[in-house]
XYZ file of C-alpha atoms in Angstrom:
328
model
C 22.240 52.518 46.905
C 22.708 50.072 43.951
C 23.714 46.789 44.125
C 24.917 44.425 41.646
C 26.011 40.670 41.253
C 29.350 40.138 39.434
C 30.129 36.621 37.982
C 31.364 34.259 40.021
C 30.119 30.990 40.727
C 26.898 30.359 40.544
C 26.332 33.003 43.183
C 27.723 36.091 41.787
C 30.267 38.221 44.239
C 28.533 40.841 45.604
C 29.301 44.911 44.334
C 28.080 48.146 45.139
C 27.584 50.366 42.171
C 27.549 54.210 42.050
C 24.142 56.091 41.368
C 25.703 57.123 37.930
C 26.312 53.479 37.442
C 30.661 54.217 36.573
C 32.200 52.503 38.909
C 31.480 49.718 41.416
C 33.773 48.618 44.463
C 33.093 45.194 45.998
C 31.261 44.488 49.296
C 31.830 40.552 49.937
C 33.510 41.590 53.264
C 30.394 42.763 53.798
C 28.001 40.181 52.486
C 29.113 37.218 49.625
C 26.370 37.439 48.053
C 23.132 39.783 47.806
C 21.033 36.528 49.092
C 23.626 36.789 52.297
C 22.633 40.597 52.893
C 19.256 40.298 52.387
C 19.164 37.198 54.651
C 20.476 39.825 57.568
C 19.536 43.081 55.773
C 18.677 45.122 59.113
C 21.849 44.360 60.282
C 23.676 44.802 56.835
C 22.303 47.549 55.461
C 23.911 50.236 57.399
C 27.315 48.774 56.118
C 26.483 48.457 53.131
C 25.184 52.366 52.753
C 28.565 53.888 54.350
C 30.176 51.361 51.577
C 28.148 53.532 48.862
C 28.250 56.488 50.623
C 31.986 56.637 50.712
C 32.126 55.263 46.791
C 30.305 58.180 45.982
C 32.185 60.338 47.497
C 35.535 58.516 45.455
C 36.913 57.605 49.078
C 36.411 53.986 47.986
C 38.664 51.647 46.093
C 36.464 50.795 42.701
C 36.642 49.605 39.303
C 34.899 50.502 36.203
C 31.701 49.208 36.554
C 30.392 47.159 33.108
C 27.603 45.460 32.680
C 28.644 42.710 30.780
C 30.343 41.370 34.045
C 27.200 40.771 35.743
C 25.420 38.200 36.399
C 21.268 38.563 37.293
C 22.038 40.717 40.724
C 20.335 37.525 42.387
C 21.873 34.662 39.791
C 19.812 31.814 42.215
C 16.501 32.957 43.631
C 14.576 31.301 46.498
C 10.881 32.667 45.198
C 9.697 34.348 41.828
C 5.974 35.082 41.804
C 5.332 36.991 38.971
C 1.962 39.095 38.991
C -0.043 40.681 35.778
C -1.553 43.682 37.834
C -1.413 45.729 34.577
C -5.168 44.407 33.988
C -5.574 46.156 30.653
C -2.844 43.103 29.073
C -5.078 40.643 30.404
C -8.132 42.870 28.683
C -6.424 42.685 25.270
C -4.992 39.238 25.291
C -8.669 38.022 26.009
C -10.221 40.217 23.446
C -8.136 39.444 21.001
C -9.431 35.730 20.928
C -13.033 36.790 21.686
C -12.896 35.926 25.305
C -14.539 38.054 27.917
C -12.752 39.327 31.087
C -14.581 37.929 34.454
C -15.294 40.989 37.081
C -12.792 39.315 39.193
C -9.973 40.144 37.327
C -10.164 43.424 38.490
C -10.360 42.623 41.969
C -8.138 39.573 42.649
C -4.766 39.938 41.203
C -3.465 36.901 38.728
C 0.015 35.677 40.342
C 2.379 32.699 39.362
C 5.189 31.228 40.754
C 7.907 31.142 38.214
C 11.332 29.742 37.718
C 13.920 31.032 40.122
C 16.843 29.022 39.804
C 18.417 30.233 37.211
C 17.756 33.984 36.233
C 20.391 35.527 33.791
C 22.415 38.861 33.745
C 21.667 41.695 31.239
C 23.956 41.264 28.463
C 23.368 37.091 28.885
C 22.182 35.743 25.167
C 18.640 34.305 25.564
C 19.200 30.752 24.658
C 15.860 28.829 22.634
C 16.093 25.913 20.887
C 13.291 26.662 17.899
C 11.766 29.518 17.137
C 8.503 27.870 16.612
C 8.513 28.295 19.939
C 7.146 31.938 19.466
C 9.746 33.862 21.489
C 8.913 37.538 23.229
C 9.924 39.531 25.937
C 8.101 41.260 28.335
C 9.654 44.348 30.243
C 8.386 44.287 33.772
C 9.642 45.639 37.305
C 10.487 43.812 39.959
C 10.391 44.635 43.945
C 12.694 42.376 46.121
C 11.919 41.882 49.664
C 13.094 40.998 53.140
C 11.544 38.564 55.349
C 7.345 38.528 55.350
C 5.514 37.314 57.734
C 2.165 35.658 56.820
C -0.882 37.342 56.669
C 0.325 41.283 56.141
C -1.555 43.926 55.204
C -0.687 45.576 52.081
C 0.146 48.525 54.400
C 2.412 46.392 56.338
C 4.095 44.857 53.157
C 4.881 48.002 51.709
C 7.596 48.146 54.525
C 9.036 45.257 53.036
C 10.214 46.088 49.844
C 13.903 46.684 49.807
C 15.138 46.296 46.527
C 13.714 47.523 43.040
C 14.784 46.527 39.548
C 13.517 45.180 35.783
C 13.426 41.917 34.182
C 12.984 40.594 30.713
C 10.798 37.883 31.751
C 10.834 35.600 28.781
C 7.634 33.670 27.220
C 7.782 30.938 24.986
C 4.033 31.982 23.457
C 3.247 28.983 21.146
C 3.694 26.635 24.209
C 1.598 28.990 26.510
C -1.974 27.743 25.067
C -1.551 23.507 25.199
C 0.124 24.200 29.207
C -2.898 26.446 30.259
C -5.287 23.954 28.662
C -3.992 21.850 31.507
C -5.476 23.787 34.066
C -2.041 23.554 35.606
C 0.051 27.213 34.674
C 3.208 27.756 33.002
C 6.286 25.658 33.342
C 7.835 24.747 29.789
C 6.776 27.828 28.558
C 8.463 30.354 30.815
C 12.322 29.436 30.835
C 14.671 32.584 31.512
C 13.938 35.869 33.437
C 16.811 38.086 32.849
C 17.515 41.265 34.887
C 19.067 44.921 35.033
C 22.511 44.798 35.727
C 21.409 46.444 39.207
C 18.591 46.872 42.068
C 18.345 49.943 43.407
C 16.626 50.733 47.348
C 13.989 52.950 46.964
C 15.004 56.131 48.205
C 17.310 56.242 44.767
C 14.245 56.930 43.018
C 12.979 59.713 44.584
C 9.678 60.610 43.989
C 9.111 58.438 40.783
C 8.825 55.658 43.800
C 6.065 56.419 46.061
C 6.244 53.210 47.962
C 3.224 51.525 45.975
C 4.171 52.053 41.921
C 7.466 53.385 40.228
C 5.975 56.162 37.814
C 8.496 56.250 35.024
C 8.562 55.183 31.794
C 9.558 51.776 30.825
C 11.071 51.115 27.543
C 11.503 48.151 25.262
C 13.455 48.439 21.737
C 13.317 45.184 19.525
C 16.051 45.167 16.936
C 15.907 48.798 17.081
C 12.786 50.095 16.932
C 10.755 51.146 19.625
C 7.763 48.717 20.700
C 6.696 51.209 23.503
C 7.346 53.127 26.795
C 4.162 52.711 28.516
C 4.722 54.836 32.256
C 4.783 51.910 35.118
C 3.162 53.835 37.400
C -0.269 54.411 35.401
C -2.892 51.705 35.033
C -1.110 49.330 37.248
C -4.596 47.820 39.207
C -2.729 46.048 41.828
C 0.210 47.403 43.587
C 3.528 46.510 45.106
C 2.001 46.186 48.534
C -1.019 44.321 47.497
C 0.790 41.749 45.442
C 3.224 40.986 48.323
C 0.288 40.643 50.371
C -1.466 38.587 48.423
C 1.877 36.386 48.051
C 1.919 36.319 51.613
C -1.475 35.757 52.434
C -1.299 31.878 53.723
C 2.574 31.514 53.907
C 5.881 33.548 54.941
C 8.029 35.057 52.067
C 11.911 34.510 52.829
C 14.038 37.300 52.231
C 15.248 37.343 48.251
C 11.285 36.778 47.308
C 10.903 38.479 43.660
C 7.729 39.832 43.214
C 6.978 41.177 39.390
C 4.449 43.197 37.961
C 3.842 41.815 35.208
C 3.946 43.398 31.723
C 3.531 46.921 31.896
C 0.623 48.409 29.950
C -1.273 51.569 29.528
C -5.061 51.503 28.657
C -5.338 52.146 24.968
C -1.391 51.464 24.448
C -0.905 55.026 23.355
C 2.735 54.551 24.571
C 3.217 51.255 22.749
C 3.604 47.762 24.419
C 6.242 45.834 26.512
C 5.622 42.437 24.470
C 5.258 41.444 21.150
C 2.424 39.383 22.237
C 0.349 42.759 22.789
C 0.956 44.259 19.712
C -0.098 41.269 18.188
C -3.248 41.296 19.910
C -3.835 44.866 19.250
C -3.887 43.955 15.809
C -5.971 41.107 15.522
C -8.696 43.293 17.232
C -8.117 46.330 14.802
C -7.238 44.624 11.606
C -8.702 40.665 11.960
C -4.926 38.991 12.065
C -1.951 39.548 13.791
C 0.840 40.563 11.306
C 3.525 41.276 13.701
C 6.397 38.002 13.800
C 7.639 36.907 17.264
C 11.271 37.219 18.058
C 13.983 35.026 15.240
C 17.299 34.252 16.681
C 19.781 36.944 16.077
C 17.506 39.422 17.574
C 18.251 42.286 19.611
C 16.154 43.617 22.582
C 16.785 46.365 25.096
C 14.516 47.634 28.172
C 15.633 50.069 30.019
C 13.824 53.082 32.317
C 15.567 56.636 32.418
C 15.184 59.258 35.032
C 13.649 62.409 35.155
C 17.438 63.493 33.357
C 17.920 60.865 30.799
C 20.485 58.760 32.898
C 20.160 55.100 33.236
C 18.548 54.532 36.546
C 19.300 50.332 36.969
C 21.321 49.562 33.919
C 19.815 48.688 30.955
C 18.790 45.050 29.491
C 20.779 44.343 25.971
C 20.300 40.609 24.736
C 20.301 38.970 21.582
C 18.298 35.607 21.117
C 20.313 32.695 20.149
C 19.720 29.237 19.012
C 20.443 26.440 21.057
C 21.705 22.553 20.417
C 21.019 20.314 22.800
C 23.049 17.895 23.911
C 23.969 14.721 21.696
């Protein structure tokens, strides 16, 4: 099953979109929202399944489905914690300015809580007011769950997971070094997290989902040209399941909680990068300066994951950055 948000409010309408992602038929009789059906998802579900079921069979009344009427599938999130459990970034990023990584790194997953009040739909222009700023994506996936209890196992959090998707989780990387000399985490510079026009549930990915890591390749294009496809499921140190848990490990998650990856990286890059930040790094370490520009307005990016046939699995991310006024 795929959901989706269409715009409307500041809630989206909920929509159920076909596996082929052509048409979608709505399901606010159902639920209003996707924050409503995950808030009674046990109960909801079901409905929402013979919903798809019988759109896929054309028995339901639809409409095209097009992305550029959605909004983020959850426009107004209760939780974001966003993980980097791809430790070989974190490897890089350090190198790159002659830092060592501790031994715990590789042990203790990194997690933040991030901004969740306003995420943005796919074809949504990424507004920045100077480019200064140092703007760059980062293609990540995203697991959505139900209600957690506190103190799960990873075993038992793995039974949580309901939803699956990717975000462009924006970084504003020339603001990123005076915030973490703070000692205090990210805040100014980390201000949109778009996301695929849809979440799927997990049996819609068949065996590229094995309940722990989504083993597909994940593909970013700037302006064009691809940056990489590093494969998800390889090199990611802490999984799904142990990032909820760790999430959950002195509090309850409420159902909606988005928990992210991270930026998606493969030791040695072979397959590229999911940020501009990592190429940049790669070559300061292999050529003394990094030559590669962040993002200017104007600028295209796309990330997108295909199946095992080439189709579009959750939609695919197409923004352009654009400049922003403030107000007068």
């Amino acid at each position: 099953m795929k959901l989706a948000s269409l715009k409307h409010g500041r809630d989206g309408r909920l929509h159920i979109v076909s596996s082929d992602l052509s048409r979608a038929c709505p399901a606010d009789d159902i639920a209003p929202t996707l924050q409503a059906a995950l808030d009674d998802w046990a109960a909801l579900q079901p409905k929402l399944q013979d919903r798809y079921d019988a759109l896929q069979a054309g028995t339901a009344k639809s409409i095209t489905f097009d992305p550029a009427d959605c909004d983020a599938p959850l426009p107004r999130g209760y939780h974001w914690a966003d993980g980097s459990a791809y430790v070989t970034h974190v490897e890089l990023v350090r190198k790159a300015r002659g830092a060592e990584l501790p031994q715990s790194f590789w042990e203790d997953p990194l997690i933040y809580m991030g901004a969740s009040d306003a995420f943005i739909g796919a074809r949504d222009p990424i507004p920045v007011q100077d480019e200064a700023w140092g703007i760059d994506f980062e293609a990540e996936v995203v697991v959505v769950t139900d209600d957690v209890p506190a103190g799960v196992t990873p075993a038992q959090a793995a039974g949580h997971i309901k939803l699956i998707g990717l975000v462009n989780d924006v970084s504003l990387r020339n603001l990123i070094p005076a915030e973490l000399g703070k000692q205090f985490g990210f805040y100014q510079s980390k201000p949109w997290t778009s996301f695929t026009p849809t979440l799927a549930t997990p049996d819609e990915l068949g065996d590229a989902w094995d309940g722990h890591r989504l083993h597909l390749p994940l593909y970013a294009i700037h302006n064009g040209t691809k940056v990489g496809s590093p494969n998800a499921g390889v090199d990611m140190v802490f999984d799904f399941p142990t990032l909820i848990a760790h999430c959950a490990k002195s509090r309850s998650l409420v159902a909606g909680t988005v928990i992210g990856s991270g930026t998606v990286s493969n030791v040695g890059s072979k397959d590229g990068s999911c940020c501009l930040a990592e190429v940049r790094c790669i070559e300061t370490i292999e050529q003394g300066e990094a030559k590669t520009p962040f993002m200017s307005f104007g600028d295209r990016i796309e990330i997108y994951m295909r199946d095992a046939d080439g189709n579009s699995i959750f939609g695919d991310i197409d923004q352009q950055v654009e400049a922003y006024t403030p107000p007068t």
